[in-house]
Amino acid sequence: VQLQASGGGLVQAGGSLRLSCAASGSDSDRVSIGWFRQAPGKEREGVSCVSSSGAHTYTADHLKGRFTISRDNAKPTVYLQMNSLKPEDTAVYYCAADSDFALLTSVRGLGNSVRYWGQGTQVTVSS
């Protein structure tokens, strides 16, 4: 599975961004896809993920209400809509994929065992 992330940028606090992760490869419609982020000087953290069918999602508790993940399996592409952005959301956001069970487990931690990674996309929120 290959992952191509896009959509990062510079935004003012309170603004919105939508990240996209386009998956390709023979198993791209059979994996969960999600996002991790890493801020300077901090550990990587799981943000959100969606199952291969799109039926199950997970978003970190402290991001619920502001971040929403969705999936278009026709492509397949996963979107992370980020609203009411805060300076503390500034980080490199990484797209990731793995089997349903594996990613839904990994996203609750550091993601060290995640099988597939895309390149990072920088999100910078100015105050």
mmCIF file with all atom_site columns, C-alpha atoms in Angstrom:
data_model
loop_
_atom_site.group_PDB
_atom_site.id
_atom_site.type_symbol
_atom_site.label_atom_id
_atom_site.label_alt_id
_atom_site.label_comp_id
_atom_site.label_asym_id
_atom_site.label_entity_id
_atom_site.label_seq_id
_atom_site.pdbx_PDB_ins_code
_atom_site.Cartn_x
_atom_site.Cartn_y
_atom_site.Cartn_z
_atom_site.occupancy
_atom_site.B_iso_or_equiv
_atom_site.pdbx_formal_charge
_atom_site.auth_seq_id
_atom_site.auth_comp_id
_atom_site.auth_asym_id
_atom_site.auth_atom_id
_atom_site.pdbx_PDB_model_num
ATOM 1   C CA . VAL A 1 1   ? 0.000   0.000  0.000  1.00 0.00 ? 1   VAL A CA 1
ATOM 2   C CA . GLN A 1 2   ? 1.291   3.430  -0.933 1.00 0.00 ? 2   GLN A CA 1
ATOM 3   C CA . LEU A 1 3   ? -0.008  6.563  0.762  1.00 0.00 ? 3   LEU A CA 1
ATOM 4   C CA . GLN A 1 4   ? 0.120   10.134 -0.521 1.00 0.00 ? 4   GLN A CA 1
ATOM 5   C CA . ALA A 1 5   ? -0.728  12.850 1.962  1.00 0.00 ? 5   ALA A CA 1
ATOM 6   C CA . SER A 1 6   ? -1.642  16.415 1.094  1.00 0.00 ? 6   SER A CA 1
ATOM 7   C CA . GLY A 1 7   ? -3.465  19.436 2.417  1.00 0.00 ? 7   GLY A CA 1
ATOM 8   C CA . GLY A 1 8   ? -1.214  20.863 5.092  1.00 0.00 ? 8   GLY A CA 1
ATOM 9   C CA . GLY A 1 9   ? -0.388  24.512 5.329  1.00 0.00 ? 9   GLY A CA 1
ATOM 10  C CA . LEU A 1 10  ? -0.366  27.639 7.431  1.00 0.00 ? 10  LEU A CA 1
ATOM 11  C CA . VAL A 1 11  ? -3.600  28.791 9.022  1.00 0.00 ? 11  VAL A CA 1
ATOM 12  C CA . GLN A 1 12  ? -4.581  31.208 11.749 1.00 0.00 ? 12  GLN A CA 1
ATOM 13  C CA . ALA A 1 13  ? -5.981  29.973 15.025 1.00 0.00 ? 13  ALA A CA 1
ATOM 14  C CA . GLY A 1 14  ? -9.662  29.222 14.665 1.00 0.00 ? 14  GLY A CA 1
ATOM 15  C CA . GLY A 1 15  ? -9.290  28.319 11.013 1.00 0.00 ? 15  GLY A CA 1
ATOM 16  C CA . SER A 1 16  ? -9.760  25.025 9.218  1.00 0.00 ? 16  SER A CA 1
ATOM 17  C CA . LEU A 1 17  ? -7.768  22.658 7.060  1.00 0.00 ? 17  LEU A CA 1
ATOM 18  C CA . ARG A 1 18  ? -8.587  19.406 5.338  1.00 0.00 ? 18  ARG A CA 1
ATOM 19  C CA . LEU A 1 19  ? -5.903  16.789 4.955  1.00 0.00 ? 19  LEU A CA 1
ATOM 20  C CA . SER A 1 20  ? -6.165  14.091 2.315  1.00 0.00 ? 20  SER A CA 1
ATOM 21  C CA . CYS A 1 21  ? -4.510  10.703 2.160  1.00 0.00 ? 21  CYS A CA 1
ATOM 22  C CA . ALA A 1 22  ? -4.774  8.882  -1.137 1.00 0.00 ? 22  ALA A CA 1
ATOM 23  C CA . ALA A 1 23  ? -4.080  5.161  -1.002 1.00 0.00 ? 23  ALA A CA 1
ATOM 24  C CA . SER A 1 24  ? -2.961  3.000  -3.876 1.00 0.00 ? 24  SER A CA 1
ATOM 25  C CA . GLY A 1 25  ? -1.877  -0.584 -4.322 1.00 0.00 ? 25  GLY A CA 1
ATOM 26  C CA . SER A 1 26  ? -3.584  -3.918 -4.426 1.00 0.00 ? 26  SER A CA 1
ATOM 27  C CA . ASP A 1 27  ? -4.737  -3.908 -0.812 1.00 0.00 ? 27  ASP A CA 1
ATOM 28  C CA . SER A 1 28  ? -5.575  -0.238 -0.502 1.00 0.00 ? 28  SER A CA 1
ATOM 29  C CA . ASP A 1 29  ? -9.300  -0.895 -0.078 1.00 0.00 ? 29  ASP A CA 1
ATOM 30  C CA . ARG A 1 30  ? -8.668  -3.500 2.622  1.00 0.00 ? 30  ARG A CA 1
ATOM 31  C CA . VAL A 1 31  ? -6.773  -1.416 5.153  1.00 0.00 ? 31  VAL A CA 1
ATOM 32  C CA . SER A 1 32  ? -7.707  1.064  7.806  1.00 0.00 ? 32  SER A CA 1
ATOM 33  C CA . ILE A 1 33  ? -6.226  4.487  7.137  1.00 0.00 ? 33  ILE A CA 1
ATOM 34  C CA . GLY A 1 34  ? -5.536  7.149  9.665  1.00 0.00 ? 34  GLY A CA 1
ATOM 35  C CA . TRP A 1 35  ? -3.375  9.986  10.903 1.00 0.00 ? 35  TRP A CA 1
ATOM 36  C CA . PHE A 1 36  ? -0.659  10.480 13.451 1.00 0.00 ? 36  PHE A CA 1
ATOM 37  C CA . ARG A 1 37  ? 1.066   13.730 14.255 1.00 0.00 ? 37  ARG A CA 1
ATOM 38  C CA . GLN A 1 38  ? 4.323   14.804 15.769 1.00 0.00 ? 38  GLN A CA 1
ATOM 39  C CA . ALA A 1 39  ? 5.014   18.244 17.133 1.00 0.00 ? 39  ALA A CA 1
ATOM 40  C CA . PRO A 1 40  ? 8.569   19.519 17.625 1.00 0.00 ? 40  PRO A CA 1
ATOM 41  C CA . GLY A 1 41  ? 10.111  18.014 20.716 1.00 0.00 ? 41  GLY A CA 1
ATOM 42  C CA . LYS A 1 42  ? 7.148   15.743 21.374 1.00 0.00 ? 42  LYS A CA 1
ATOM 43  C CA . GLU A 1 43  ? 6.338   12.106 20.819 1.00 0.00 ? 43  GLU A CA 1
ATOM 44  C CA . ARG A 1 44  ? 4.215   11.052 17.921 1.00 0.00 ? 44  ARG A CA 1
ATOM 45  C CA . GLU A 1 45  ? 0.546   10.650 18.798 1.00 0.00 ? 45  GLU A CA 1
ATOM 46  C CA . GLY A 1 46  ? -2.412  9.023  17.143 1.00 0.00 ? 46  GLY A CA 1
ATOM 47  C CA . VAL A 1 47  ? -5.040  11.411 15.839 1.00 0.00 ? 47  VAL A CA 1
ATOM 48  C CA . SER A 1 48  ? -7.775  9.508  14.052 1.00 0.00 ? 48  SER A CA 1
ATOM 49  C CA . CYS A 1 49  ? -8.468  6.557  11.800 1.00 0.00 ? 49  CYS A CA 1
ATOM 50  C CA . VAL A 1 50  ? -11.240 4.931  9.799  1.00 0.00 ? 50  VAL A CA 1
ATOM 51  C CA . SER A 1 51  ? -11.741 1.259  9.069  1.00 0.00 ? 51  SER A CA 1
ATOM 52  C CA . SER A 1 52  ? -11.502 -0.287 5.615  1.00 0.00 ? 52  SER A CA 1
ATOM 53  C CA . SER A 1 53  ? -15.283 -0.284 5.231  1.00 0.00 ? 53  SER A CA 1
ATOM 54  C CA . GLY A 1 54  ? -15.654 3.205  6.617  1.00 0.00 ? 54  GLY A CA 1
ATOM 55  C CA . ALA A 1 55  ? -18.033 1.899  9.242  1.00 0.00 ? 55  ALA A CA 1
ATOM 56  C CA . HIS A 1 56  ? -15.757 2.415  12.240 1.00 0.00 ? 56  HIS A CA 1
ATOM 57  C CA . THR A 1 57  ? -13.822 5.490  13.204 1.00 0.00 ? 57  THR A CA 1
ATOM 58  C CA . TYR A 1 58  ? -11.651 6.558  16.080 1.00 0.00 ? 58  TYR A CA 1
ATOM 59  C CA . THR A 1 59  ? -10.613 10.073 17.059 1.00 0.00 ? 59  THR A CA 1
ATOM 60  C CA . ALA A 1 60  ? -8.503  10.912 20.080 1.00 0.00 ? 60  ALA A CA 1
ATOM 61  C CA . ASP A 1 61  ? -10.707 12.182 22.888 1.00 0.00 ? 61  ASP A CA 1
ATOM 62  C CA . HIS A 1 62  ? -9.047  15.586 23.124 1.00 0.00 ? 62  HIS A CA 1
ATOM 63  C CA . LEU A 1 63  ? -9.634  16.164 19.395 1.00 0.00 ? 63  LEU A CA 1
ATOM 64  C CA . LYS A 1 64  ? -13.239 15.061 19.181 1.00 0.00 ? 64  LYS A CA 1
ATOM 65  C CA . GLY A 1 65  ? -15.573 17.807 18.174 1.00 0.00 ? 65  GLY A CA 1
ATOM 66  C CA . ARG A 1 66  ? -12.894 19.546 16.132 1.00 0.00 ? 66  ARG A CA 1
ATOM 67  C CA . PHE A 1 67  ? -11.429 16.769 13.948 1.00 0.00 ? 67  PHE A CA 1
ATOM 68  C CA . THR A 1 68  ? -13.543 14.540 11.720 1.00 0.00 ? 68  THR A CA 1
ATOM 69  C CA . ILE A 1 69  ? -12.312 11.677 9.577  1.00 0.00 ? 69  ILE A CA 1
ATOM 70  C CA . SER A 1 70  ? -14.072 10.300 6.532  1.00 0.00 ? 70  SER A CA 1
ATOM 71  C CA . ARG A 1 71  ? -13.360 7.874  3.740  1.00 0.00 ? 71  ARG A CA 1
ATOM 72  C CA . ASP A 1 72  ? -14.211 7.673  0.055  1.00 0.00 ? 72  ASP A CA 1
ATOM 73  C CA . ASN A 1 73  ? -13.684 4.062  -0.936 1.00 0.00 ? 73  ASN A CA 1
ATOM 74  C CA . ALA A 1 74  ? -14.245 4.794  -4.595 1.00 0.00 ? 74  ALA A CA 1
ATOM 75  C CA . LYS A 1 75  ? -10.774 6.331  -4.729 1.00 0.00 ? 75  LYS A CA 1
ATOM 76  C CA . PRO A 1 76  ? -9.814  5.291  -1.914 1.00 0.00 ? 76  PRO A CA 1
ATOM 77  C CA . THR A 1 77  ? -8.977  8.467  -0.071 1.00 0.00 ? 77  THR A CA 1
ATOM 78  C CA . VAL A 1 78  ? -9.299  9.440  3.559  1.00 0.00 ? 78  VAL A CA 1
ATOM 79  C CA . TYR A 1 79  ? -9.959  12.989 4.664  1.00 0.00 ? 79  TYR A CA 1
ATOM 80  C CA . LEU A 1 80  ? -9.241  14.632 7.992  1.00 0.00 ? 80  LEU A CA 1
ATOM 81  C CA . GLN A 1 81  ? -11.292 17.772 8.462  1.00 0.00 ? 81  GLN A CA 1
ATOM 82  C CA . MET A 1 82  ? -9.730  19.939 11.146 1.00 0.00 ? 82  MET A CA 1
ATOM 83  C CA . ASN A 1 83  ? -11.766 22.841 12.479 1.00 0.00 ? 83  ASN A CA 1
ATOM 84  C CA . SER A 1 84  ? -11.191 25.428 15.191 1.00 0.00 ? 84  SER A CA 1
ATOM 85  C CA . LEU A 1 85  ? -7.478  24.860 14.897 1.00 0.00 ? 85  LEU A CA 1
ATOM 86  C CA . LYS A 1 86  ? -5.235  25.832 17.786 1.00 0.00 ? 86  LYS A CA 1
ATOM 87  C CA . PRO A 1 87  ? -1.514  26.615 17.891 1.00 0.00 ? 87  PRO A CA 1
ATOM 88  C CA . GLU A 1 88  ? -1.005  23.344 19.752 1.00 0.00 ? 88  GLU A CA 1
ATOM 89  C CA . ASP A 1 89  ? -2.245  21.496 16.667 1.00 0.00 ? 89  ASP A CA 1
ATOM 90  C CA . THR A 1 90  ? 0.937   22.554 14.904 1.00 0.00 ? 90  THR A CA 1
ATOM 91  C CA . ALA A 1 91  ? 2.744   19.381 13.885 1.00 0.00 ? 91  ALA A CA 1
ATOM 92  C CA . VAL A 1 92  ? 3.762   17.198 11.013 1.00 0.00 ? 92  VAL A CA 1
ATOM 93  C CA . TYR A 1 93  ? 0.800   14.999 10.206 1.00 0.00 ? 93  TYR A CA 1
ATOM 94  C CA . TYR A 1 94  ? 1.498   11.510 8.885  1.00 0.00 ? 94  TYR A CA 1
ATOM 95  C CA . CYS A 1 95  ? -0.888  9.283  7.008  1.00 0.00 ? 95  CYS A CA 1
ATOM 96  C CA . ALA A 1 96  ? -0.761  5.627  8.028  1.00 0.00 ? 96  ALA A CA 1
ATOM 97  C CA . ALA A 1 97  ? -2.408  2.338  7.136  1.00 0.00 ? 97  ALA A CA 1
ATOM 98  C CA . ASP A 1 98  ? -2.647  -1.178 8.464  1.00 0.00 ? 98  ASP A CA 1
ATOM 99  C CA . SER A 1 99  ? -5.194  -3.917 8.948  1.00 0.00 ? 99  SER A CA 1
ATOM 100 C CA . ASP A 1 100 ? -8.404  -2.864 10.666 1.00 0.00 ? 100 ASP A CA 1
ATOM 101 C CA . PHE A 1 101 ? -7.557  -4.340 14.046 1.00 0.00 ? 101 PHE A CA 1
ATOM 102 C CA . ALA A 1 102 ? -3.921  -3.259 13.944 1.00 0.00 ? 102 ALA A CA 1
ATOM 103 C CA . LEU A 1 103 ? -4.516  0.392  13.138 1.00 0.00 ? 103 LEU A CA 1
ATOM 104 C CA . LEU A 1 104 ? -7.505  0.816  15.425 1.00 0.00 ? 104 LEU A CA 1
ATOM 105 C CA . THR A 1 105 ? -5.192  -0.426 18.161 1.00 0.00 ? 105 THR A CA 1
ATOM 106 C CA . SER A 1 106 ? -2.063  1.486  17.114 1.00 0.00 ? 106 SER A CA 1
ATOM 107 C CA . VAL A 1 107 ? -3.798  4.842  16.771 1.00 0.00 ? 107 VAL A CA 1
ATOM 108 C CA . ARG A 1 108 ? -4.370  4.847  20.513 1.00 0.00 ? 108 ARG A CA 1
ATOM 109 C CA . GLY A 1 109 ? -0.598  4.927  21.026 1.00 0.00 ? 109 GLY A CA 1
ATOM 110 C CA . LEU A 1 110 ? 2.574   5.955  19.238 1.00 0.00 ? 110 LEU A CA 1
ATOM 111 C CA . GLY A 1 111 ? 2.010   3.850  16.135 1.00 0.00 ? 111 GLY A CA 1
ATOM 112 C CA . ASN A 1 112 ? 5.390   2.151  16.311 1.00 0.00 ? 112 ASN A CA 1
ATOM 113 C CA . SER A 1 113 ? 4.101   -1.045 14.730 1.00 0.00 ? 113 SER A CA 1
ATOM 114 C CA . VAL A 1 114 ? 2.126   0.522  11.885 1.00 0.00 ? 114 VAL A CA 1
ATOM 115 C CA . ARG A 1 115 ? 2.945   -1.171 8.607  1.00 0.00 ? 115 ARG A CA 1
ATOM 116 C CA . TYR A 1 116 ? 2.443   1.569  6.019  1.00 0.00 ? 116 TYR A CA 1
ATOM 117 C CA . TRP A 1 117 ? 3.348   5.243  6.198  1.00 0.00 ? 117 TRP A CA 1
ATOM 118 C CA . GLY A 1 118 ? 2.946   8.169  3.879  1.00 0.00 ? 118 GLY A CA 1
ATOM 119 C CA . GLN A 1 119 ? 5.094   11.250 3.876  1.00 0.00 ? 119 GLN A CA 1
ATOM 120 C CA . GLY A 1 120 ? 4.293   13.909 6.407  1.00 0.00 ? 120 GLY A CA 1
ATOM 121 C CA . THR A 1 121 ? 2.469   17.117 5.732  1.00 0.00 ? 121 THR A CA 1
ATOM 122 C CA . GLN A 1 122 ? 3.169   20.196 7.833  1.00 0.00 ? 122 GLN A CA 1
ATOM 123 C CA . VAL A 1 123 ? 0.318   21.930 9.608  1.00 0.00 ? 123 VAL A CA 1
ATOM 124 C CA . THR A 1 124 ? 1.173   25.252 11.213 1.00 0.00 ? 124 THR A CA 1
ATOM 125 C CA . VAL A 1 125 ? -1.380  27.189 13.231 1.00 0.00 ? 125 VAL A CA 1
ATOM 126 C CA . SER A 1 126 ? -0.460  30.750 14.079 1.00 0.00 ? 126 SER A CA 1
ATOM 127 C CA . SER A 1 127 ? -1.821  32.537 17.115 1.00 0.00 ? 127 SER A CA 1
#
